[in-house]
Coordinates of C-alpha atoms in Angstrom, one line a residue:
X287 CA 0.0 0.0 0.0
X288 CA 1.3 3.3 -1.3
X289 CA 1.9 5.6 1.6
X290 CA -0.7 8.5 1.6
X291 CA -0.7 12.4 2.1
X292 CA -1.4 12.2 5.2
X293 CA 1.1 10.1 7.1
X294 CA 3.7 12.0 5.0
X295 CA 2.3 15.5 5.9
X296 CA 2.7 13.5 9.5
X297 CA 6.2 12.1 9.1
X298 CA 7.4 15.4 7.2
X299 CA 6.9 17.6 11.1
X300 CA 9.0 14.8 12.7
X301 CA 12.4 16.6 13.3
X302 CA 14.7 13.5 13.4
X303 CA 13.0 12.0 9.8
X304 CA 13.8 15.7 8.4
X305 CA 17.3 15.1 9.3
X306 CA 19.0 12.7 6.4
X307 CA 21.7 11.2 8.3
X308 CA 19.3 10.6 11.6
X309 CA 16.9 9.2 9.2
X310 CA 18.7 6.9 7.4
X311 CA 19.9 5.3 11.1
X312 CA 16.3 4.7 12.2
X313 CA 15.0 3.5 8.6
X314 CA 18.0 0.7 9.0
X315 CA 18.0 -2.7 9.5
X316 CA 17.9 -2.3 13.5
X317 CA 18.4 -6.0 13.8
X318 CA 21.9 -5.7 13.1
X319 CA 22.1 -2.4 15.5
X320 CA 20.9 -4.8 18.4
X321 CA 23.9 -6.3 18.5
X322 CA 26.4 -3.4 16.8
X323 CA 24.5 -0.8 19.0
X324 CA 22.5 -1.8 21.8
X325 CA 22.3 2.0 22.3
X326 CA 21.3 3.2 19.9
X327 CA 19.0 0.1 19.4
X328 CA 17.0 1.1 22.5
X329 CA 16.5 4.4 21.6
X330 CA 15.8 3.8 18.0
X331 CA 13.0 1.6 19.4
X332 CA 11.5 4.0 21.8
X333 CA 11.4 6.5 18.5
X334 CA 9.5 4.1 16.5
X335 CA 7.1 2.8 19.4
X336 CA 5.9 6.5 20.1
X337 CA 5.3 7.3 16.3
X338 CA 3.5 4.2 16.0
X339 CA 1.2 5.4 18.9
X340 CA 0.9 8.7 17.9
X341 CA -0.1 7.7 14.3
X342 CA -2.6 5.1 15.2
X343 CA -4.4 7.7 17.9
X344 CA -4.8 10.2 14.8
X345 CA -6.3 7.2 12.7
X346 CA -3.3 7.1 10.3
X347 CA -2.2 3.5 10.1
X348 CA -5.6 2.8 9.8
X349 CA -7.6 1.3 6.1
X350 CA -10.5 3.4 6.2
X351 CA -10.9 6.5 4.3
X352 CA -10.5 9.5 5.9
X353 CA -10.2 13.0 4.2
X354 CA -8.5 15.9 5.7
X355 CA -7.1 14.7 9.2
X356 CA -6.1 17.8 11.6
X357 CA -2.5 16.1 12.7
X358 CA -0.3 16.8 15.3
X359 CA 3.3 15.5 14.9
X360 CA 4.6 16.1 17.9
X361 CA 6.4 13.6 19.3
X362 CA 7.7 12.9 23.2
X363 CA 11.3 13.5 23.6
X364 CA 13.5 10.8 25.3
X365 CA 12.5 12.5 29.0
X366 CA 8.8 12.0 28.2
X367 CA 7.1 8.6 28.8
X368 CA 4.1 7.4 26.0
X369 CA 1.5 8.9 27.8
X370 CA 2.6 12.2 27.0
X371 CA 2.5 11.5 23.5
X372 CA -0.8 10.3 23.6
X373 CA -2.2 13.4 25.5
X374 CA -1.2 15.6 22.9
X375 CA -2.3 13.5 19.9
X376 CA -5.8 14.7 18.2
X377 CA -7.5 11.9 16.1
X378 CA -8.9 12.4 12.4
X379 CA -12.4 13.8 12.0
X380 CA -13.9 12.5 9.3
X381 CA -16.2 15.5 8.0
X382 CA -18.1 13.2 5.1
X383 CA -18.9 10.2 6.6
X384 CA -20.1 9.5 10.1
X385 CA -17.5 6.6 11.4
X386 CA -13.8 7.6 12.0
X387 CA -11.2 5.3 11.7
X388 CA -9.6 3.6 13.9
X389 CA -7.7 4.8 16.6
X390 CA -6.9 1.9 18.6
X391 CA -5.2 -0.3 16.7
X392 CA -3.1 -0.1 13.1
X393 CA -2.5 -2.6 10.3
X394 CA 0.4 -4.7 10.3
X395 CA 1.0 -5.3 6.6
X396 CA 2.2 -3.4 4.7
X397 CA 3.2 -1.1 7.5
X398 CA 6.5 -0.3 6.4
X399 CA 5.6 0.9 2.4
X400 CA 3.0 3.5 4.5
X401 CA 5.6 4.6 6.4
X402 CA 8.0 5.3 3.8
X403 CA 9.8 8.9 3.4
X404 CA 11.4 11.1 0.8
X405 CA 12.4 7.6 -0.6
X406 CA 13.2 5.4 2.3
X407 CA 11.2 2.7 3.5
X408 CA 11.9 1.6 7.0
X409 CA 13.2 -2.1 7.2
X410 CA 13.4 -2.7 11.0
X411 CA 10.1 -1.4 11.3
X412 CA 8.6 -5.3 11.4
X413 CA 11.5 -6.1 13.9
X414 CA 9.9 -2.8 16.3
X415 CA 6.3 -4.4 16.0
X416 CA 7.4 -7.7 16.8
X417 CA 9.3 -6.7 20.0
X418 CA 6.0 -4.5 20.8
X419 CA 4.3 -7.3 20.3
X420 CA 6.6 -9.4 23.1
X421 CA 6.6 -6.9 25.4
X422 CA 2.6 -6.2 25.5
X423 CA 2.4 -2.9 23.9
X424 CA 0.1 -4.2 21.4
X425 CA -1.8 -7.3 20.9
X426 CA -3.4 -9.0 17.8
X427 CA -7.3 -8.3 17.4
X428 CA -8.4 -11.6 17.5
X429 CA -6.0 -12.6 20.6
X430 CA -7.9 -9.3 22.4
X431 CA -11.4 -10.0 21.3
X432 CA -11.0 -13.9 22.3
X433 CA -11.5 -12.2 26.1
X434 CA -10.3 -14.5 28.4
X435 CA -7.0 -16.9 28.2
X436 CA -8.3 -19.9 26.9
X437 CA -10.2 -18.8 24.2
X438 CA -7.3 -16.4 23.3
X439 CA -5.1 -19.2 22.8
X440 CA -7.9 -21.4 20.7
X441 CA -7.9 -18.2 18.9
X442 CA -4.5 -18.3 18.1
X443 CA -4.8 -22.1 16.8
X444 CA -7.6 -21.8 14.9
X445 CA -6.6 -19.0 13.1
X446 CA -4.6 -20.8 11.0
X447 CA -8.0 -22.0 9.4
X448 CA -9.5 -18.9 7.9
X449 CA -12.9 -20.0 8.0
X450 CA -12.7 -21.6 11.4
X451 CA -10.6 -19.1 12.5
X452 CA -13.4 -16.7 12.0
X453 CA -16.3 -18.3 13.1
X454 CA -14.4 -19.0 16.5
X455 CA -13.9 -15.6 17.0
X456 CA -17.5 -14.9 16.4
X457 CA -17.8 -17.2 19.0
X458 CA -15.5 -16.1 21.5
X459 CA -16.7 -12.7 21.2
X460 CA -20.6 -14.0 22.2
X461 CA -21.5 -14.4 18.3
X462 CA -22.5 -11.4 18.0
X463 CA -21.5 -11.0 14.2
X464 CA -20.4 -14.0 12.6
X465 CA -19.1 -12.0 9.9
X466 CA -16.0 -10.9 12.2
X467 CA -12.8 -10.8 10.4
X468 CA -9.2 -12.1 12.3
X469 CA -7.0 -9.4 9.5
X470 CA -3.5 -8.4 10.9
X471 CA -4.6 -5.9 13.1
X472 CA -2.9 -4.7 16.1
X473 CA -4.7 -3.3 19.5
X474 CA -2.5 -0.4 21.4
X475 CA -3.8 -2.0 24.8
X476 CA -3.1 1.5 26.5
X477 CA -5.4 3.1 24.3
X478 CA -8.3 1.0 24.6
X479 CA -8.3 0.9 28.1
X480 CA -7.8 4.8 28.1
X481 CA -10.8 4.8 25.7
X482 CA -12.9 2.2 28.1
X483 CA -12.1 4.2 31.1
X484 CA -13.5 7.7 29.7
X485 CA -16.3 6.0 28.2
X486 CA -17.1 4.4 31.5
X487 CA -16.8 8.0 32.6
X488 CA -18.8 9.4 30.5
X489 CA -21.8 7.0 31.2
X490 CA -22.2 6.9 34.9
X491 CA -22.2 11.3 34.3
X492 CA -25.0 10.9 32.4
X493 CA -27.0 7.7 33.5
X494 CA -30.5 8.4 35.4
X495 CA -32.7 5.4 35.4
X496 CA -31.0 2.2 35.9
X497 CA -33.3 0.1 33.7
X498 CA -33.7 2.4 30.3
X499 CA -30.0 4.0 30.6
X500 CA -28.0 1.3 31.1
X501 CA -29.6 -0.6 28.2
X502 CA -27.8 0.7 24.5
X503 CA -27.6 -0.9 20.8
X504 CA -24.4 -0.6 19.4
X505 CA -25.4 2.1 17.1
X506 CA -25.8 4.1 19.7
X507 CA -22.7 2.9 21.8
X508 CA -20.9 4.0 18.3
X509 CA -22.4 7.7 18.6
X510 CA -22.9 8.3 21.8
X511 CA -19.4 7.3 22.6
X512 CA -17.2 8.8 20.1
X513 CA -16.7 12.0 21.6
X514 CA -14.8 10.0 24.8
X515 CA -12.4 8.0 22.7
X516 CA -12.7 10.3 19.7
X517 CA -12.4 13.8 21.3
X518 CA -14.5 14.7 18.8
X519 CA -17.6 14.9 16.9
X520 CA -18.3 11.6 14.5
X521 CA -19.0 7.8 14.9
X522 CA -17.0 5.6 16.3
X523 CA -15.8 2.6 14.1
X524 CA -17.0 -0.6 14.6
X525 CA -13.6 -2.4 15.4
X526 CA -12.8 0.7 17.8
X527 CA -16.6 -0.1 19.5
X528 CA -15.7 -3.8 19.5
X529 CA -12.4 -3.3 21.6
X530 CA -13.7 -0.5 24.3
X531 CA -16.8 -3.6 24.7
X532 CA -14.3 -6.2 25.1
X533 CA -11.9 -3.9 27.4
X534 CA -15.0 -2.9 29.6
X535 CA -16.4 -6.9 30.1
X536 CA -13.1 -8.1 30.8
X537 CA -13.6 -5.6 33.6
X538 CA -17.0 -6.4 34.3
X539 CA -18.1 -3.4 33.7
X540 CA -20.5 -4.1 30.5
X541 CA -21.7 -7.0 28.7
X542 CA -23.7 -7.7 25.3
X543 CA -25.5 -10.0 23.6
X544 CA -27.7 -10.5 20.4
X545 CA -31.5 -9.7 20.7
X546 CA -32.1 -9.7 16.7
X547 CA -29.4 -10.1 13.3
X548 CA -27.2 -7.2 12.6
X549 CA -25.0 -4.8 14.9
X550 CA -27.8 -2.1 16.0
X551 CA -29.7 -5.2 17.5
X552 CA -26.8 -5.7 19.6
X553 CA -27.5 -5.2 23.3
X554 CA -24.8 -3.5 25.5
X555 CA -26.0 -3.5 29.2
X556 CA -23.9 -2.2 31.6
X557 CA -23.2 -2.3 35.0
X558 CA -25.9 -0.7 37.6
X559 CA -23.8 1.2 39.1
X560 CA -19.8 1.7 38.2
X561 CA -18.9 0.3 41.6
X562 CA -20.8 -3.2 41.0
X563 CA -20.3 -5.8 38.5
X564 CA -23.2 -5.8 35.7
X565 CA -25.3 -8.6 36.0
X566 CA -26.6 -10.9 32.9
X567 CA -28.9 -9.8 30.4
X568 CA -32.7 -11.2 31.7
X569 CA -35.8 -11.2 30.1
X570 CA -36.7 -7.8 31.2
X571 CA -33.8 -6.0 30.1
X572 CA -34.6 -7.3 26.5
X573 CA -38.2 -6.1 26.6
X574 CA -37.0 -2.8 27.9
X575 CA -34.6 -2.7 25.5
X576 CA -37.3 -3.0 22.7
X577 CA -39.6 -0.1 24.0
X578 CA -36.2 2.3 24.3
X579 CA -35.3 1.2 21.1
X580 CA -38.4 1.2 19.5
X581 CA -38.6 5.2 21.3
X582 CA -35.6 6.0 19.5
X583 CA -36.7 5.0 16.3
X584 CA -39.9 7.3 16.5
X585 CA -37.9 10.2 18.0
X586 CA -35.6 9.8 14.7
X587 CA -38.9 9.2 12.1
X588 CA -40.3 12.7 14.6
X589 CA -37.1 14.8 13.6
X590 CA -37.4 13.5 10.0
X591 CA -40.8 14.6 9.3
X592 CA -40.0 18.3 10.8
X593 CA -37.5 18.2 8.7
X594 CA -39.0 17.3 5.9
X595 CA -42.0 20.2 6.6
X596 CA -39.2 22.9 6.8
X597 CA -37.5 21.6 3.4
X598 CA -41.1 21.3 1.9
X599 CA -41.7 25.1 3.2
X600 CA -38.9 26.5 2.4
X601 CA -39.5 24.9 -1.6
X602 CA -42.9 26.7 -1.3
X603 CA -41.2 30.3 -0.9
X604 CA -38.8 29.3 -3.4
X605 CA -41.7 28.8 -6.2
X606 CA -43.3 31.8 -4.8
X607 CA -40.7 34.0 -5.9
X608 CA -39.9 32.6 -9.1
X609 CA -44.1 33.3 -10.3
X610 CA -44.3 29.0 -9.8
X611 CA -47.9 28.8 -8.0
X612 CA -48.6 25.2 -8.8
X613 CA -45.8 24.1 -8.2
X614 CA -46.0 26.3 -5.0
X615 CA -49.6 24.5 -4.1
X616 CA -48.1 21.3 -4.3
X617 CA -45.2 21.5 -1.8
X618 CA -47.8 23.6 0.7
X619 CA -50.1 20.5 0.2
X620 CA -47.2 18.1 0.5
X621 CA -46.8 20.0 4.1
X622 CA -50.0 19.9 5.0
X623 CA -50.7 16.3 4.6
X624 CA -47.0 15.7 6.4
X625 CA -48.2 17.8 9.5
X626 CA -51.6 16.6 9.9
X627 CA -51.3 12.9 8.9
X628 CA -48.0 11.8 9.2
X629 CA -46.3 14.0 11.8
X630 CA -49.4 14.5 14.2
X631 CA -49.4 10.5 14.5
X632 CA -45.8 9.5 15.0
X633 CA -45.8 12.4 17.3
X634 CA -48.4 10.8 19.4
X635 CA -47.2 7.1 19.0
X636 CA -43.7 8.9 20.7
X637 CA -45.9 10.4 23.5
X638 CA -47.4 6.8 23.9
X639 CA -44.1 5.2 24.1
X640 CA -42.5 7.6 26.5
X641 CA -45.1 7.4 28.8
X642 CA -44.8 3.3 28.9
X643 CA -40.9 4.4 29.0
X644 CA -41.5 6.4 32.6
X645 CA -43.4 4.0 33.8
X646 CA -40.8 1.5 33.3
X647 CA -38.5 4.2 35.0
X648 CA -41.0 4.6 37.6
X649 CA -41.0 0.7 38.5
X650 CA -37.5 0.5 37.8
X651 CA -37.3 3.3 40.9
X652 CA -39.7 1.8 43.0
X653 CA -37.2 -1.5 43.1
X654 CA -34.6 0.1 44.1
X655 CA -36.5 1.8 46.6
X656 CA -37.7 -1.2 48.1
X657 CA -34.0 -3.3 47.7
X658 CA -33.1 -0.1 49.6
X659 CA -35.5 -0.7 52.3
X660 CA -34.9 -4.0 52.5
X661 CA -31.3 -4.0 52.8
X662 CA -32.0 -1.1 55.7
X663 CA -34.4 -3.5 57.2
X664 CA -31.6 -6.5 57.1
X665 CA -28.9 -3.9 58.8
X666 CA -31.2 -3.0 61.3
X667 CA -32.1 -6.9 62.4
X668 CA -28.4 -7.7 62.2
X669 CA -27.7 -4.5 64.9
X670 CA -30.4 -5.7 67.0
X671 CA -29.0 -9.0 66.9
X672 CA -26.0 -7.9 67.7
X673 CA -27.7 -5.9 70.5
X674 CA -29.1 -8.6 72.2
X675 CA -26.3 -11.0 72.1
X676 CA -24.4 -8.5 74.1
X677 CA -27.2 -8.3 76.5
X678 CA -28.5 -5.6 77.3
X679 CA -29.7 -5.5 80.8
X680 CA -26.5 -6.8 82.7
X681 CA -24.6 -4.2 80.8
X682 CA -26.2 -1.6 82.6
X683 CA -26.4 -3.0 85.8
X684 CA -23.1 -4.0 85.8
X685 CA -22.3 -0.1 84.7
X686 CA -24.9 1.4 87.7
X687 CA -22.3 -1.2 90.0
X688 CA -19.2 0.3 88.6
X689 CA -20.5 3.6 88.7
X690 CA -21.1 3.6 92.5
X691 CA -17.7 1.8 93.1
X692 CA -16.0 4.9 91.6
X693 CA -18.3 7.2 93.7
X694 CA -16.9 5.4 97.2
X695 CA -13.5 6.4 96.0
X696 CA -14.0 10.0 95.0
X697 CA -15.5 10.1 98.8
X698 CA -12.1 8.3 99.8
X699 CA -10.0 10.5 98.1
X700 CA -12.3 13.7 99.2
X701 CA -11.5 12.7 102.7
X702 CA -7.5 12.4 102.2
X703 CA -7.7 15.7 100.9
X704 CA -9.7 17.5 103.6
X705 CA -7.0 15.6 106.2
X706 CA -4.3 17.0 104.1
X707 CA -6.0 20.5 104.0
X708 CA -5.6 20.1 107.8
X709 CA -2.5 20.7 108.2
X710 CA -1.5 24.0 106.9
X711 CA 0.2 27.1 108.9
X712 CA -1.4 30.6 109.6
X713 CA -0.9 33.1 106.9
X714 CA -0.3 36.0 109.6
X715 CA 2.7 34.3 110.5
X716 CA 3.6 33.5 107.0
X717 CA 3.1 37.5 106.9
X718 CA 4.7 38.8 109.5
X719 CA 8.3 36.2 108.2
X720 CA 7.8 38.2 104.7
X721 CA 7.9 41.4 106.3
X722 CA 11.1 40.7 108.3
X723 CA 12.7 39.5 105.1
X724 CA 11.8 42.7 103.1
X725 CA 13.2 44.8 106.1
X726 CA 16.5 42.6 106.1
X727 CA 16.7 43.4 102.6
X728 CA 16.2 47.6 103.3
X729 CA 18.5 47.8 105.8
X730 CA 21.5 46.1 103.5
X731 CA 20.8 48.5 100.9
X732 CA 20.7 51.5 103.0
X733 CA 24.0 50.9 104.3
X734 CA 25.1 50.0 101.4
X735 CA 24.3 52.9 100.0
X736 CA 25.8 55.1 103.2
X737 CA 29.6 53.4 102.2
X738 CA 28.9 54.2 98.5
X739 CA 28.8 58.3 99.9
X740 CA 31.8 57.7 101.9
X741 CA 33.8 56.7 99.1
X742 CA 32.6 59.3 97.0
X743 CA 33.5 61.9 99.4
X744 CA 36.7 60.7 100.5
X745 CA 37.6 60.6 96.3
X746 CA 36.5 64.0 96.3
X747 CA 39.1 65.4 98.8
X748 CA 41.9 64.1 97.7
X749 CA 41.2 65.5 94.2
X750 CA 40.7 69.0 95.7
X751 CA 44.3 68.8 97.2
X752 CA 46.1 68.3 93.0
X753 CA 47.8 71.1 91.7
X754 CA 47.8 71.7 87.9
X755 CA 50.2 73.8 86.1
X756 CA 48.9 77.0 84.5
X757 CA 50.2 75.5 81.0
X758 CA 48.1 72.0 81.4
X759 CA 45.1 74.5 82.9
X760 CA 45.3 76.1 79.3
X761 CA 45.8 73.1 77.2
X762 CA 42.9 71.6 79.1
X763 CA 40.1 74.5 79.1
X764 CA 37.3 72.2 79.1
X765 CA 37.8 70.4 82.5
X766 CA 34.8 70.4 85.0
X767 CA 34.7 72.2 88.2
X768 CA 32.1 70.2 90.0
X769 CA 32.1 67.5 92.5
X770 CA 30.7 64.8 89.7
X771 CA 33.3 66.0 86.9
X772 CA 36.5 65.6 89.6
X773 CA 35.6 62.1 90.5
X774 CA 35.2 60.9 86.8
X775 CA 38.5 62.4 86.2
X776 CA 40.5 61.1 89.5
X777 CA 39.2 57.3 87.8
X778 CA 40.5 57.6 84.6

């Protein structure tokens, strides 16, 4: 397969493919650098394993036919781990048709001729896939569909018989299309469980009733869905349905089964609440199914026929302005008969139908209102149980005992306290020590105080009784006269 516009308008913003010599190292045969250059091995791997990912999230490596992708090239760098390049990856949009491709998994053959450049074709591409392959990145379709580990390996056997191959993965996958095809598709199992996860999110945000809400045909799984896994507007492929389904039973999360031929008669139930496991489809579901399916298909026919009357309107204007009056009469007639005859009854066979559709959400409500009562009702008996097998009555007399034991000793220790109050000394006397104390302490400062003038005076004198020079009198003019000055001067 010729590789298109699009992977090269991808491969063309990849910096290291732009570069000749850098290119020509990763489009080698890297079996030979495994054992040349186990460096440059590893890292040539890591390249290839996040431009793989990236690609297949934009819907690149996939076979269906998308025109005018929006592409973002930018790969992680050797710091950044895969999820980083899958955060900033934006799938295809597919403007003309309603289902995208595939964004979960990528074609094996003829992977390398897509993913040729300026020339090149990358020959140790296969070798990267297989080593993927071994270390879980990705897994074949069929292998993943299979489910559990038996039938995964009685997939692999049988797969070497086309026909059989095929029918037992039909079978494996609950036979819900026997016209499943094993091709050499690869899952990214990151992706899908990325994918299941904010699907899962999604529908517990927006699930009311438990009976009509949790009960969708695939056609509507496809739509409803494709703006968690798709980040945009569209239709989710059928393979890319197939795998989130698989992804979210494995976790018991959902589960499906056939109610009538063809994939909008598929019935995905899931789970009544996300913290349970879903139960098996019962008779009820598939009757409930029938009236919200048989809803939707009104409410479609509904929006048809108003569309129709504004198309058959707007034709009647059209003749009207171009002097057409027949013509004119019959598309006003045309409406008329649509609004009154057609619309007017499907309108009312929709009221009909909701109406049984509350009432099954009503009934729906009133069971879990009563499992809610009785599961109160079983946690109450188990408390009284509980209750009386700890018995009741001797509990508190065996407290009202305790209780009057710890009252006799508070009045023990209230009376040791009242003895030890006894013995306590007057506070005059107590007094009348302070104030001896304090007066002690006076008397020691006042003659303290008496020596402190003594010396001050006796410095004094002596510093009257020194001469000074006339010629030290002048060269000093700024020498005090008092008492205070002297002494500060006789102690330097």
């Amino acid at each position: 397969m010729p590789p298109s516009k699009h992977i090269q308008s991808f491969l063309s913003r990849i910096p290291e493919l732009r570069d000749a010599d850098q290119r020509a190292f990763l489009y080698s045969d890297l079996d030979q650098q495994r054992v040349d250059n186990p460096d440059g091995y590893q890292e040539a791997q890591k390249f290839w394993t996040q431009l793989l990912l990236s690609a297949c999230k934009q819907g690149l490596l996939s076979t269906a036919h998308t025109p005018q992708p929006r592409l973002n090239t930018t790969l992680a760098s050797s710091e950044e781990d895969e999820e980083d390049v899958l955060d900033r990856t934006q799938p295809i949009e597919d403007s003309e048709h309603t289902e995208a491709a595939s964004v979960l998994c990528f074609e094996r053959a003829g992977l390398a001729a897509r993913l040729a450049f300026r020339g090149d074709t990358p020959t140790g591409v296969d070798g990267i896939v297989d080593e993927m392959e071994r270390s879980g990145v990705v897994v074949e379709a069929g292998d993943y569909l299979a489910g559990s580990t038996v039938r995964r390996w009685a997939g692999r056997f049988v797969r070497r018989v086309p026909m059989v191959g095929r029918q037992m993965a039909a079978l494996a996958w609950g036979a819900q299309d026997p016209q499943i095809t094993l091709d050499s598709s690869l899952v990214v199992r990151s992706l899908v469980e990325a994918a299941a996860s904010r699907v899962t999110d999604a529908h517990y945000a927006r699930a009311a009733c438990a009976l009509t809400d949790n009960l969708l045909s695939m056609d509507v799984f496809r739509e409803q869905y494709a703006q968690p896994v798709l980040t945009t507007r569209g239709k989710l492929s059928l393979e890319d349905a197939r795998l989130v389904l698989r992804c979210l039973e494995d976790q018991r999360q959902a589960t499906s089964t056939v109610v009538e031929a063809g994939d909008s008669h598929v019935l995905v139930k899931f789970a009544m609440r996300r913290a349970q496991r879903v139960q098996p489809v019962t008779e009820a579901d598939r009757n409930a199914f029938h009236v919200v399916s048989t809803r939707d298909m009104i409410a479609r026919q509904v929006t048809a026929l108003e569309s129709r009357v504004l198309e058959l309107d707007h034709k009647a204007r059209h003749a009207i302005v171009h002097k057409l009056r027949q013509q004119a009469l019959g598309y006003l007639r045309l409406k008329r008969h649509v609004e009154s005859d057609v619309l007017a009854k499907r309108q009312q066979a929709l009221d009909n139908v909701e109406r049984i559709v509350l009432k099954l959400q009503q009934a729906a409500s009133d069971v879990q209102l009563l499992q809610a009562f009785r599961s109160g009702t079983c946690a109450l008996k188990g408390l009284n149980e509980q209750a009386e097998n700890m018995h009741a009555e001797r509990i508190f007399d065996d407290w009202a005992d305790q209780a009057l034991h710890a009252d006799e000793i508070q009045a023990v220790m209230d009376d040791g306290a009242v003895v030890a109050d006894g013995m306590h000394v007057d506070d005059d006397v107590l007094e009348a020590e302070l104030d001896a104390l304090l007066a002690a302490d006076e008397q020691k400062e006042a003659v303290s105080d008496k020596q402190d003038t003594a010396d001050e005076d006796m410095l004094a004198d002596a510093l009257n009784k020194v001469t000074i020079s006339p010629e030290h009198k002048a060269s000093e003019p700024n020498v005090a006269d008092t008492k205070q000055d002297r002494i500060a001067m006789l102690a330097e």
